[in-house]
Coordinates of C-alpha atoms in Angstrom, one line a residue:
M1 CA 190.8 -66.1 -32.5
N2 CA 190.6 -65.1 -36.2
R3 CA 188.5 -62.3 -37.6
K4 CA 185.8 -64.7 -38.7
G5 CA 185.5 -66.0 -35.2
W6 CA 185.3 -62.5 -33.7
T7 CA 182.7 -61.6 -36.2
T8 CA 180.6 -64.6 -35.3
V9 CA 180.9 -63.8 -31.6
V10 CA 180.1 -60.1 -32.1
A11 CA 177.1 -60.9 -34.4
G12 CA 175.9 -63.5 -31.9
G13 CA 176.2 -61.1 -29.0
L14 CA 174.4 -58.4 -31.0
V15 CA 171.6 -60.8 -31.7
L16 CA 171.4 -61.6 -28.0
V17 CA 171.4 -57.9 -27.0
L18 CA 168.6 -57.2 -29.5
L19 CA 166.5 -60.1 -28.4
T20 CA 167.0 -59.1 -24.8
W21 CA 166.2 -55.4 -25.6
F22 CA 163.0 -56.6 -27.4
A23 CA 161.9 -58.7 -24.5
V24 CA 162.5 -55.9 -22.0
A25 CA 160.8 -53.4 -24.3
R26 CA 157.6 -55.5 -24.3
L27 CA 157.6 -55.1 -20.5
I28 CA 158.1 -51.4 -20.3
P29 CA 154.9 -49.7 -19.0
G30 CA 153.5 -47.2 -21.6
D31 CA 155.5 -48.8 -24.5
A32 CA 154.5 -52.4 -24.3
W33 CA 154.0 -53.9 -27.7
P34 CA 150.5 -55.4 -27.7
D35 CA 149.9 -59.0 -28.6
E36 CA 147.4 -59.5 -31.4
L37 CA 144.1 -60.9 -30.1
A38 CA 143.4 -64.4 -31.2
D39 CA 139.9 -63.4 -32.2
K40 CA 138.7 -60.2 -33.7
A41 CA 137.2 -57.7 -31.1
T42 CA 135.2 -54.6 -31.7
L43 CA 135.2 -51.5 -29.4
K44 CA 132.1 -49.3 -29.8
I45 CA 133.4 -45.9 -28.8
A46 CA 131.5 -42.7 -27.8
A47 CA 133.9 -40.1 -29.3
G48 CA 134.3 -36.3 -29.3
S49 CA 133.9 -34.7 -32.8
E50 CA 137.4 -33.2 -32.5
L51 CA 138.9 -36.7 -32.8
D52 CA 137.7 -37.2 -36.4
D53 CA 141.2 -36.2 -37.5
V54 CA 142.6 -39.5 -36.2
L55 CA 139.6 -41.7 -36.4
C56 CA 138.1 -40.9 -39.7
A57 CA 139.1 -40.9 -43.4
D58 CA 139.3 -37.3 -44.5
G59 CA 136.1 -35.4 -44.1
T60 CA 133.8 -38.4 -43.7
S61 CA 132.8 -37.6 -40.2
K62 CA 131.0 -34.5 -41.3
A63 CA 128.6 -36.3 -43.7
D64 CA 125.8 -36.4 -41.2
E65 CA 126.8 -33.3 -39.1
A66 CA 123.5 -31.6 -39.7
S67 CA 121.4 -34.6 -38.7
S68 CA 119.8 -35.6 -35.4
T69 CA 121.2 -39.1 -35.9
P70 CA 124.6 -40.1 -34.4
V71 CA 127.5 -39.3 -36.6
R72 CA 129.8 -42.1 -37.8
C73 CA 132.6 -42.2 -40.4
A74 CA 134.8 -44.3 -42.6
P75 CA 137.8 -45.6 -40.7
S76 CA 141.1 -43.7 -41.0
D77 CA 144.4 -45.4 -42.0
L78 CA 145.4 -45.4 -38.3
V79 CA 142.2 -47.2 -37.3
K80 CA 142.8 -49.7 -40.1
Q81 CA 146.4 -50.2 -39.0
L82 CA 145.3 -50.8 -35.4
E83 CA 142.9 -53.5 -36.6
E84 CA 145.5 -55.2 -38.8
E85 CA 148.2 -55.3 -36.1
T86 CA 146.0 -56.1 -33.0
N87 CA 142.7 -57.6 -34.3
V88 CA 140.8 -54.8 -32.5
E89 CA 138.3 -52.8 -34.5
L90 CA 137.4 -49.3 -33.4
K91 CA 133.9 -48.2 -34.2
P92 CA 133.5 -44.5 -33.2
E93 CA 130.1 -42.7 -32.9
F94 CA 130.5 -39.0 -32.5
I95 CA 128.5 -37.5 -29.7
G96 CA 128.7 -34.7 -27.1
T97 CA 130.3 -35.5 -23.8
L98 CA 127.1 -34.7 -21.8
E99 CA 124.9 -36.6 -24.2
A100 CA 127.3 -39.6 -23.9
A101 CA 126.8 -39.5 -20.2
D102 CA 123.0 -39.7 -20.7
A103 CA 123.4 -42.5 -23.2
I104 CA 125.7 -44.6 -20.9
A105 CA 123.6 -44.0 -17.8
G106 CA 120.5 -45.1 -19.8
D107 CA 122.0 -48.0 -21.7
S108 CA 125.3 -49.5 -20.4
D109 CA 125.5 -51.7 -23.5
R110 CA 125.5 -48.9 -26.0
Y111 CA 129.3 -48.2 -25.8
D112 CA 132.3 -50.2 -24.8
A113 CA 134.6 -47.2 -24.4
A114 CA 134.7 -43.4 -24.5
W115 CA 137.2 -41.1 -26.1
F116 CA 136.9 -37.4 -25.4
A117 CA 139.2 -34.5 -24.8
S118 CA 138.6 -35.2 -21.1
D119 CA 136.6 -37.7 -19.1
D120 CA 136.4 -35.6 -15.9
Y121 CA 132.8 -34.4 -16.4
L122 CA 131.7 -37.8 -17.8
R123 CA 133.0 -39.5 -14.6
L124 CA 131.4 -37.1 -12.2
A125 CA 128.1 -37.1 -14.1
L126 CA 127.9 -40.9 -14.2
A127 CA 128.9 -41.1 -10.5
A128 CA 125.9 -38.8 -9.7
K129 CA 123.7 -41.2 -11.6
G130 CA 125.1 -44.1 -9.7
T131 CA 126.5 -45.8 -12.8
D132 CA 130.2 -44.9 -12.6
D133 CA 131.8 -47.9 -14.2
L134 CA 134.7 -46.0 -15.8
T135 CA 137.4 -47.8 -14.0
T136 CA 140.3 -47.6 -16.5
S137 CA 141.6 -44.6 -18.3
K138 CA 144.8 -43.8 -20.2
P139 CA 145.9 -40.5 -21.8
I140 CA 146.6 -40.8 -25.5
M141 CA 147.4 -37.2 -26.5
R142 CA 147.6 -33.8 -24.8
S143 CA 146.6 -30.3 -25.9
P144 CA 146.3 -27.3 -23.6
V145 CA 143.5 -24.8 -24.0
A146 CA 144.9 -21.5 -25.2
L147 CA 144.0 -18.2 -26.8
G148 CA 144.6 -17.6 -30.5
V149 CA 145.0 -13.9 -31.1
R150 CA 145.3 -12.1 -34.4
H151 CA 148.9 -10.8 -34.6
D152 CA 147.9 -7.2 -35.2
V153 CA 145.7 -7.3 -32.1
A154 CA 148.4 -9.0 -30.0
A155 CA 150.9 -6.3 -31.1
Q156 CA 148.6 -3.6 -30.2
L157 CA 148.0 -5.1 -26.8
G158 CA 151.7 -5.6 -26.2
W159 CA 151.4 -9.4 -26.1
T160 CA 154.7 -10.3 -27.7
E161 CA 156.3 -13.7 -27.4
D162 CA 158.2 -12.9 -24.3
T163 CA 155.3 -11.1 -22.5
A164 CA 153.6 -13.0 -19.7
V165 CA 149.8 -12.6 -20.1
S166 CA 147.7 -13.4 -17.1
W167 CA 144.0 -14.2 -17.0
K168 CA 143.4 -10.8 -15.3
E169 CA 145.1 -9.1 -18.2
I170 CA 143.0 -11.0 -20.7
A171 CA 139.8 -10.2 -18.7
D172 CA 140.8 -6.5 -18.4
R173 CA 141.3 -6.2 -22.1
A174 CA 138.0 -7.9 -22.8
G175 CA 136.2 -5.7 -20.3
D176 CA 137.7 -2.5 -21.9
G177 CA 136.3 -3.6 -25.3
E178 CA 139.8 -4.3 -26.7
L179 CA 139.4 -8.0 -27.1
G180 CA 136.4 -9.7 -28.7
F181 CA 136.6 -13.5 -28.9
L182 CA 134.9 -16.8 -29.8
M183 CA 134.5 -19.8 -27.4
T184 CA 132.5 -23.1 -27.6
S185 CA 129.5 -23.7 -25.4
P186 CA 130.6 -25.1 -22.0
A187 CA 127.3 -27.1 -22.0
S188 CA 128.5 -29.2 -24.9
S189 CA 132.2 -28.8 -25.6
N190 CA 135.1 -29.6 -23.4
S191 CA 137.2 -26.7 -24.7
G192 CA 134.4 -24.3 -23.6
L193 CA 134.0 -25.9 -20.2
S194 CA 137.8 -26.0 -19.8
T195 CA 138.1 -22.3 -20.6
L196 CA 135.3 -21.4 -18.2
A197 CA 136.7 -23.6 -15.4
G198 CA 140.2 -22.4 -16.1
V199 CA 139.5 -18.7 -15.8
A200 CA 137.3 -19.2 -12.7
T201 CA 140.0 -21.4 -11.1
A202 CA 142.7 -18.8 -11.9
F203 CA 140.8 -16.2 -10.0
D204 CA 140.2 -18.5 -7.1
D205 CA 142.5 -18.1 -4.1
K206 CA 142.5 -21.8 -3.1
P207 CA 141.9 -24.1 -6.1
P208 CA 140.4 -26.4 -7.0
L209 CA 137.2 -24.3 -7.3
Q210 CA 134.3 -25.1 -4.9
S211 CA 130.7 -24.2 -5.2
E212 CA 131.0 -21.5 -2.6
D213 CA 133.8 -19.9 -4.5
V214 CA 131.8 -19.3 -7.7
G215 CA 130.1 -16.2 -6.3
L216 CA 133.4 -14.8 -5.1
V217 CA 135.0 -14.9 -8.6
Q218 CA 131.9 -13.7 -10.5
D219 CA 133.0 -10.2 -11.1
D220 CA 136.4 -11.1 -12.6
V221 CA 134.9 -13.9 -14.7
R222 CA 132.0 -11.7 -15.9
Q223 CA 134.5 -9.1 -17.1
L224 CA 136.2 -11.7 -19.4
F225 CA 133.0 -12.9 -21.0
S226 CA 131.9 -9.3 -21.7
G227 CA 134.2 -9.8 -24.7
Q228 CA 132.6 -13.0 -26.0
L229 CA 131.2 -12.4 -29.5
G230 CA 129.8 -15.9 -30.3
R231 CA 129.9 -19.6 -29.5
A232 CA 129.4 -23.0 -31.1
A233 CA 128.8 -26.6 -30.2
S234 CA 132.2 -28.0 -31.3
S235 CA 135.8 -26.8 -31.5
G236 CA 136.0 -27.6 -35.2
W237 CA 132.9 -25.6 -36.1
L238 CA 134.1 -22.7 -34.0
S239 CA 137.4 -22.7 -35.9
D240 CA 135.5 -22.7 -39.2
K241 CA 133.5 -19.7 -38.0
F242 CA 136.7 -17.8 -37.2
R243 CA 138.4 -18.8 -40.5
E244 CA 135.5 -17.7 -42.6
N245 CA 135.6 -14.1 -41.2
P246 CA 138.8 -13.6 -39.2
T247 CA 138.6 -9.8 -39.2
A248 CA 135.3 -10.0 -37.3
Y249 CA 137.0 -11.3 -34.2
D250 CA 140.1 -10.5 -32.3
A251 CA 140.7 -13.9 -30.8
I252 CA 139.5 -17.5 -30.2
F253 CA 139.7 -19.8 -27.2
N254 CA 140.4 -23.4 -28.4
Y255 CA 142.7 -26.3 -28.1
E256 CA 146.3 -25.7 -29.0
S257 CA 145.9 -28.3 -31.8
E258 CA 142.9 -26.4 -33.3
L259 CA 144.8 -23.1 -33.1
L260 CA 147.9 -24.6 -34.8
A261 CA 145.7 -25.9 -37.7
L262 CA 143.9 -22.5 -37.8
A263 CA 147.2 -20.6 -38.0
K264 CA 148.0 -22.4 -41.2
Q265 CA 144.8 -21.1 -42.8
V266 CA 144.6 -17.6 -41.2
E267 CA 147.7 -15.4 -41.5
D268 CA 149.4 -14.1 -38.4
L269 CA 147.7 -15.9 -35.6
D270 CA 149.6 -15.8 -32.3
I271 CA 149.0 -18.4 -29.5
V272 CA 148.8 -17.0 -26.0
Y273 CA 149.1 -19.3 -22.9
P274 CA 147.8 -17.6 -19.8
S275 CA 150.8 -17.3 -17.5
D276 CA 148.9 -18.3 -14.3
G277 CA 147.8 -21.6 -15.9
T278 CA 145.2 -23.2 -18.2
T279 CA 143.5 -26.5 -18.4
E280 CA 144.8 -29.3 -20.6
A281 CA 143.0 -32.0 -22.6
T282 CA 144.6 -35.4 -22.3
Y283 CA 142.3 -37.3 -24.6
P284 CA 142.0 -40.4 -22.4
L285 CA 140.6 -43.6 -23.9
T286 CA 138.3 -44.7 -21.2
L287 CA 136.8 -48.2 -20.6
V288 CA 133.0 -48.4 -20.2
D289 CA 132.3 -52.2 -20.5
P290 CA 134.6 -54.3 -18.2
G291 CA 133.9 -57.2 -20.5
K292 CA 136.0 -55.6 -23.2
Q293 CA 139.0 -55.2 -20.9
K294 CA 141.4 -57.2 -23.0
A295 CA 140.5 -55.5 -26.3
Y296 CA 140.7 -52.1 -24.5
E297 CA 144.2 -52.8 -23.1
T298 CA 145.4 -54.0 -26.4
A299 CA 144.2 -50.9 -28.2
V300 CA 145.6 -48.6 -25.6
A301 CA 149.0 -50.3 -25.6
W302 CA 149.2 -50.0 -29.4
L303 CA 148.1 -46.3 -29.3
R304 CA 150.8 -45.6 -26.7
T305 CA 153.7 -47.2 -28.5
A306 CA 156.4 -44.6 -29.4
D307 CA 155.9 -44.9 -33.2
V308 CA 152.1 -44.5 -33.0
Q309 CA 152.5 -41.6 -30.5
R310 CA 154.7 -39.8 -33.0
D311 CA 152.2 -40.5 -35.8
L312 CA 149.4 -39.2 -33.7
S313 CA 151.3 -36.0 -32.9
E314 CA 152.1 -35.4 -36.6
K315 CA 148.5 -36.1 -37.8
S316 CA 146.6 -34.2 -35.1
Q317 CA 149.1 -31.5 -34.1
R318 CA 148.7 -32.6 -30.5
R319 CA 151.4 -33.4 -28.0
P320 CA 152.1 -37.1 -27.3
G321 CA 150.4 -38.6 -24.3
R322 CA 153.7 -40.0 -23.2
S323 CA 156.2 -37.6 -21.7
D324 CA 159.2 -39.5 -23.1
V325 CA 158.1 -39.0 -26.7
K326 CA 158.9 -35.7 -28.5
P327 CA 156.1 -33.9 -30.3
S328 CA 156.2 -33.8 -34.1
K329 CA 157.7 -30.8 -35.9
G330 CA 155.6 -27.7 -35.5
V331 CA 153.9 -28.8 -32.3
P332 CA 155.1 -26.7 -29.3
D333 CA 157.1 -28.4 -26.5
N334 CA 157.0 -25.6 -24.0
D335 CA 156.1 -26.0 -20.4
V336 CA 152.5 -24.9 -19.8
K337 CA 151.2 -24.5 -16.3
T338 CA 148.0 -26.6 -15.9
L339 CA 145.1 -25.8 -13.6
P340 CA 142.8 -28.5 -12.1
L341 CA 139.2 -28.8 -13.1
P342 CA 136.7 -28.7 -10.2
D343 CA 136.5 -32.2 -8.7
D344 CA 132.8 -31.8 -7.7
L345 CA 129.9 -32.1 -10.1
G346 CA 127.8 -29.5 -8.2
T347 CA 130.5 -27.0 -8.6
I348 CA 130.8 -27.5 -12.4
D349 CA 127.1 -27.5 -12.9
E350 CA 126.7 -24.3 -10.9
L351 CA 129.6 -22.7 -12.9
I352 CA 127.8 -23.6 -16.2
F353 CA 124.4 -22.3 -15.0
T354 CA 126.1 -19.1 -13.8
Y355 CA 127.8 -18.7 -17.1
F356 CA 124.6 -18.7 -19.1
D357 CA 122.6 -16.6 -16.6
E358 CA 125.3 -14.1 -15.6
F359 CA 128.4 -14.2 -17.8
A360 CA 127.4 -15.0 -21.4
P361 CA 126.1 -12.3 -23.7
K362 CA 122.3 -12.0 -23.5
T363 CA 120.6 -13.7 -26.4
R364 CA 117.7 -12.7 -28.6
T365 CA 116.1 -15.7 -30.4
T366 CA 113.4 -15.4 -33.1
Y367 CA 111.5 -18.6 -34.0
L368 CA 109.6 -18.9 -37.2
L369 CA 107.2 -21.8 -37.1
D370 CA 105.5 -23.5 -40.1
T371 CA 101.7 -23.6 -39.6
S372 CA 100.9 -24.7 -43.2
A373 CA 98.3 -27.4 -43.9
S374 CA 100.9 -30.2 -43.8
M375 CA 101.5 -29.5 -40.1
D376 CA 99.1 -31.9 -38.6
D377 CA 98.1 -32.3 -34.9
L378 CA 101.0 -34.8 -34.2
K379 CA 103.6 -32.4 -35.6
M380 CA 102.1 -29.5 -33.6
N381 CA 102.2 -31.6 -30.4
R382 CA 105.8 -32.5 -31.0
L383 CA 106.6 -28.8 -31.6
R384 CA 105.1 -27.9 -28.3
R385 CA 107.1 -30.6 -26.6
A386 CA 110.2 -29.2 -28.2
F387 CA 109.6 -25.8 -26.6
E388 CA 108.7 -27.4 -23.2
G389 CA 112.1 -29.1 -23.3
L390 CA 113.6 -25.6 -23.4
V391 CA 111.6 -24.3 -20.5
G392 CA 113.0 -26.6 -17.9
D393 CA 111.2 -30.0 -18.0
N394 CA 114.3 -31.7 -19.5
T395 CA 116.4 -32.8 -16.5
S396 CA 118.8 -35.0 -18.4
I397 CA 122.6 -34.4 -18.0
S398 CA 122.8 -32.8 -21.4
G399 CA 119.4 -31.1 -21.5
Q400 CA 119.5 -29.3 -18.2
F401 CA 121.7 -26.5 -19.6
K402 CA 119.7 -26.0 -22.8
R403 CA 116.8 -24.1 -21.2
F404 CA 115.8 -20.6 -22.1
R405 CA 118.1 -18.3 -20.1
K406 CA 117.6 -15.4 -17.8
G407 CA 117.3 -12.2 -19.7
E408 CA 116.8 -13.8 -23.1
R409 CA 114.3 -12.2 -25.5
L410 CA 112.2 -14.9 -27.1
T411 CA 110.1 -14.0 -30.1
V412 CA 107.8 -16.4 -32.0
Y413 CA 106.3 -15.9 -35.4
T414 CA 104.0 -18.3 -37.3
Y415 CA 103.8 -18.5 -41.0
A416 CA 101.6 -20.2 -43.7
D417 CA 100.2 -18.0 -46.4
E418 CA 100.8 -15.0 -44.1
V419 CA 103.2 -14.2 -41.3
A420 CA 101.8 -13.5 -37.8
L421 CA 103.5 -12.6 -34.5
L422 CA 102.5 -15.1 -31.8
G423 CA 104.3 -13.3 -29.0
S424 CA 107.5 -11.9 -27.5
V425 CA 108.8 -12.2 -23.9
V426 CA 112.0 -11.6 -21.9
V427 CA 112.7 -14.7 -19.8
K428 CA 112.8 -14.2 -16.0
D429 CA 115.2 -15.9 -13.6
R430 CA 113.5 -19.3 -13.6
S431 CA 112.0 -20.1 -17.0
E432 CA 110.0 -23.0 -15.6
S433 CA 107.9 -20.6 -13.4
D434 CA 107.8 -17.7 -15.9
E435 CA 104.0 -17.1 -16.5
A436 CA 104.5 -15.0 -19.6
L437 CA 106.8 -17.6 -21.1
G438 CA 104.4 -20.3 -20.2
A439 CA 101.6 -18.5 -21.9
L440 CA 103.7 -18.2 -25.1
I441 CA 104.4 -22.0 -25.0
D442 CA 100.7 -22.6 -24.5
G443 CA 100.1 -20.5 -27.6
V444 CA 102.5 -22.8 -29.5
G445 CA 100.5 -25.8 -28.3
D446 CA 97.2 -24.3 -29.6
L447 CA 98.5 -23.8 -33.1
S448 CA 96.9 -25.7 -36.0
G449 CA 98.0 -26.1 -39.7
D450 CA 96.3 -24.5 -42.6
G451 CA 97.3 -22.8 -45.9
G452 CA 100.6 -22.7 -47.9
T453 CA 104.2 -22.2 -47.0
A454 CA 105.8 -18.7 -47.4
Y455 CA 109.0 -19.0 -45.4
Y456 CA 110.8 -16.2 -47.2
D457 CA 108.1 -13.8 -46.0
A458 CA 108.8 -15.1 -42.4
I459 CA 112.5 -14.6 -42.8
D460 CA 112.0 -11.1 -44.1
A461 CA 109.7 -10.2 -41.1
A462 CA 112.2 -11.5 -38.6
Y463 CA 115.1 -9.6 -40.1
A464 CA 113.0 -6.4 -40.4
D465 CA 112.1 -6.7 -36.7
L466 CA 115.8 -7.0 -35.7
L467 CA 116.7 -4.1 -37.9
K468 CA 114.1 -1.9 -36.2
A469 CA 115.1 -2.9 -32.7
P470 CA 118.8 -4.1 -32.8
E471 CA 119.4 -4.6 -29.0
E472 CA 123.1 -3.7 -28.9
G473 CA 125.3 -6.3 -27.3
A474 CA 122.9 -9.2 -27.6
T475 CA 123.7 -12.4 -29.5
R476 CA 120.9 -12.7 -32.0
S477 CA 119.8 -15.7 -34.1
I478 CA 116.8 -16.8 -36.2
V479 CA 115.5 -20.4 -36.2
L480 CA 113.1 -21.4 -39.0
M481 CA 111.2 -24.7 -38.8
T482 CA 109.6 -26.1 -42.0
D483 CA 108.2 -29.4 -43.1
G484 CA 107.7 -28.5 -46.7
E485 CA 108.8 -26.5 -49.7
Q486 CA 108.1 -22.8 -50.5
N487 CA 104.9 -22.4 -52.4
G488 CA 103.7 -18.9 -51.7
G489 CA 104.8 -15.4 -50.7
Q490 CA 107.9 -13.5 -52.0
S491 CA 110.6 -15.3 -54.0
Y492 CA 114.1 -16.1 -52.9
T493 CA 115.4 -13.4 -55.3
Q494 CA 113.2 -10.8 -53.6
L495 CA 114.4 -11.7 -50.1
K496 CA 118.1 -11.9 -51.3
K497 CA 117.9 -8.4 -52.6
K498 CA 116.5 -7.1 -49.3
Y499 CA 119.1 -9.1 -47.4
E500 CA 122.0 -7.6 -49.3
A501 CA 120.6 -4.1 -49.0
D502 CA 119.5 -4.0 -45.4
Y503 CA 120.0 -7.2 -43.4
R504 CA 123.5 -8.6 -44.1
A505 CA 125.2 -5.9 -42.0
L506 CA 123.2 -7.2 -38.9
G507 CA 125.3 -10.3 -38.9
V508 CA 122.4 -12.5 -37.7
P509 CA 122.6 -16.2 -38.6
L510 CA 119.6 -18.2 -39.7
Y511 CA 119.3 -21.8 -38.6
V512 CA 116.9 -24.0 -40.7
V513 CA 115.2 -27.0 -39.1
L514 CA 114.0 -29.4 -41.9
V515 CA 111.3 -31.7 -40.6
G516 CA 109.8 -34.8 -42.3
D517 CA 109.2 -34.3 -46.0
A518 CA 111.5 -31.3 -46.1
A519 CA 114.3 -33.3 -44.6
A520 CA 114.1 -35.9 -47.4
S521 CA 113.3 -33.4 -50.2
T522 CA 115.6 -32.9 -53.1
D523 CA 113.6 -29.9 -54.4
P524 CA 115.9 -27.0 -55.5
S525 CA 113.9 -24.7 -53.2
I526 CA 115.1 -26.5 -50.1
E527 CA 118.7 -26.4 -51.4
Q528 CA 118.3 -22.7 -52.0
L529 CA 117.0 -22.2 -48.4
V530 CA 119.9 -24.1 -46.9
G531 CA 122.4 -22.2 -49.0
F532 CA 120.9 -18.9 -47.8
A533 CA 121.2 -20.1 -44.2
E534 CA 124.9 -20.9 -44.7
E535 CA 125.4 -17.5 -46.3
T536 CA 124.1 -15.8 -43.1
G537 CA 126.5 -17.8 -40.9
G538 CA 123.9 -20.4 -39.9
R539 CA 123.3 -23.9 -41.0
D540 CA 120.6 -26.5 -41.5
V541 CA 119.7 -29.2 -39.1
V542 CA 117.7 -32.3 -40.2
A543 CA 114.9 -33.8 -38.0
K544 CA 114.0 -36.9 -40.0
E545 CA 111.2 -37.7 -37.6
T546 CA 109.1 -35.2 -35.7
D547 CA 110.3 -37.0 -32.5
D548 CA 113.7 -35.5 -33.2
L549 CA 112.4 -31.9 -32.9
R550 CA 113.0 -31.8 -29.1
K551 CA 116.6 -32.8 -29.5
I552 CA 117.2 -30.6 -32.5
F553 CA 115.9 -27.5 -30.7
Q554 CA 118.3 -28.3 -27.9
E555 CA 121.3 -28.7 -30.2
I556 CA 120.7 -25.3 -31.8
R557 CA 121.0 -23.7 -28.3
D558 CA 124.7 -24.4 -28.4
Y559 CA 125.1 -21.9 -31.2
Q560 CA 122.9 -19.2 -29.6

C-alpha cells in the first residue's frame, strides 16, 4: 500500500477513534456534554451572596445590598454562555439560607432551584416543615472553611507552614487573648455555621455531634469564641471588614476562596487548616421544583464539564467539584480532613442558640428612634412590631435566632426636637418572658410623633453614653431609625468634631435604617448621614415600606 493509502487509512482510523471517544465522553458521568434544550427554560435560583462572583457581572449584585428587597444582578459571562450553549437561563435571587428555607416552605413556586455553599441546613429545615422536596443535588465547587491569620501573628504563635495546628491550639490561643478573630453569624451564613459546627464536632469524642453532646463540649468551644471580635451576615462583608482595618484583627474564619482573595489585598495572610479537620462547602446546585428536572440536569451537566470546572476554579478561587479536574493556578490542592455537620436539625438549632447565649461576646445595642411629627400611628405600630419580632414572637426558620440574647444590654433613646432616654435593660435568659424587657417594648408601643428631627443630637447622646460606661469585652453598636431629614439640633460638622476627638476610638459602628421618605430621599443630609455611618464601620439599610421594619431590624442582628 502506498503512502497515500496509509495516510487515508490512518486519517480514517483517527476520525473513527475521535468519534468513538466523543460518543463515549458524552456518556461519562460527571462529564456528559449536555444537549441543548429544544425550548428555552428558566431556573429561578435562591442563591447565596458569595456566589455573585460566578453568577453576576462585576459588582452588580451589590446594587441593592442595603435594601430589604431581594438582591438580583446582571448575568455574568458564564451565565450568558450557559444560556447560549444549553438554552437554560439562570435567574439568581440572593437570599440567606435560612430565609430561603422560609420562602420555599411558604411558597413552593417561588424558586426552581437553590445554590448555596451547603444545602445541609436547608434540607433539614424543610424536612422539619414537612416540605422536603430537595431530591436532587450535585456539588459544583469545593472550598474548606479555614483560618486566615496575619503572618506576623502566625509567626509569633509558631504556626509555620509545617506546623500542625489543632482546634484545641486555636481555642487555647484565643482563650489566652493571643488571637482575636472575625466570623460570620451562624444564624445567617454557612461559613459561620460551619465554623461553629466544625469546632464543636472536633471537640466531640464520637462525631457527628448530637444534642446531648453540646453541653459536653461547651467549655472548649466557649474558650475559642472568647477571641471573637466581630461578625457579619455574609462572608464577603466580613472580608471587607477585615480588609478595611487588618491591624485591628489577628485572624478571620472564612471559606478558603475568600481567604485567597483577601490575601491578594492584605499583605502577608497565612491560611491555617485545623489539623483535626474542618467543614467543607461543596456549593451544590439543588433542585426544588421537580417540574424543572430537565433544565436542572442540563445546567448541572454543563457546569460539571471539565472546561467549565476549570473556568469556575479560576474565576472563583474554589476547588473543582469534580475530583478528576485540577484546581486552577493559585488554588491549593492539598488534602484537608473534613468533618461532618450534625445530621439532626435539633442539634444544629441547639448549637446556634447556645452560641448566642453562651459563646458569643455579649452585646450592647443602643437604638435611636425617630419620634418626629412625620412618625404617624401606623409607623409607630410597625416599629413596635419590629421590636416584638426581636423578643421571641418570630418563630420562622430565619427569625428564631434573631431575638434579643441572654445578657445583652438594650438601651432605647427617642429623638425629635430633643433626645430622651426611654429605658435600658439587661436581657434575661428568656427574652419572651422578661418583664423589664416587655415594659420597654410597651414603652415603644406608646410612643407618638411630634416635633422636628435632630438625629445628630441622638447620635451624640448614644456615643457619650458608651464613652461614659464602656463595658469592656462587649460588642457594641448603635442603630438609628429615621423617616426624614435632619431639620434641628446640632450640625453634622459639630458631631463630626466630637466624633474625631472623643468617639472614634470607641470603634462602635452606627447602622442607619432609612424608612419611607428618608429611603427615597436624595437630600444631601441623608447622603451625609449614610457616609458618616460607613465611616464608623456601619452601614445604611433601606426599609422602603414601614412593613419592612420587622425584617430590617432582624437583618441588623447579624452584625451585632
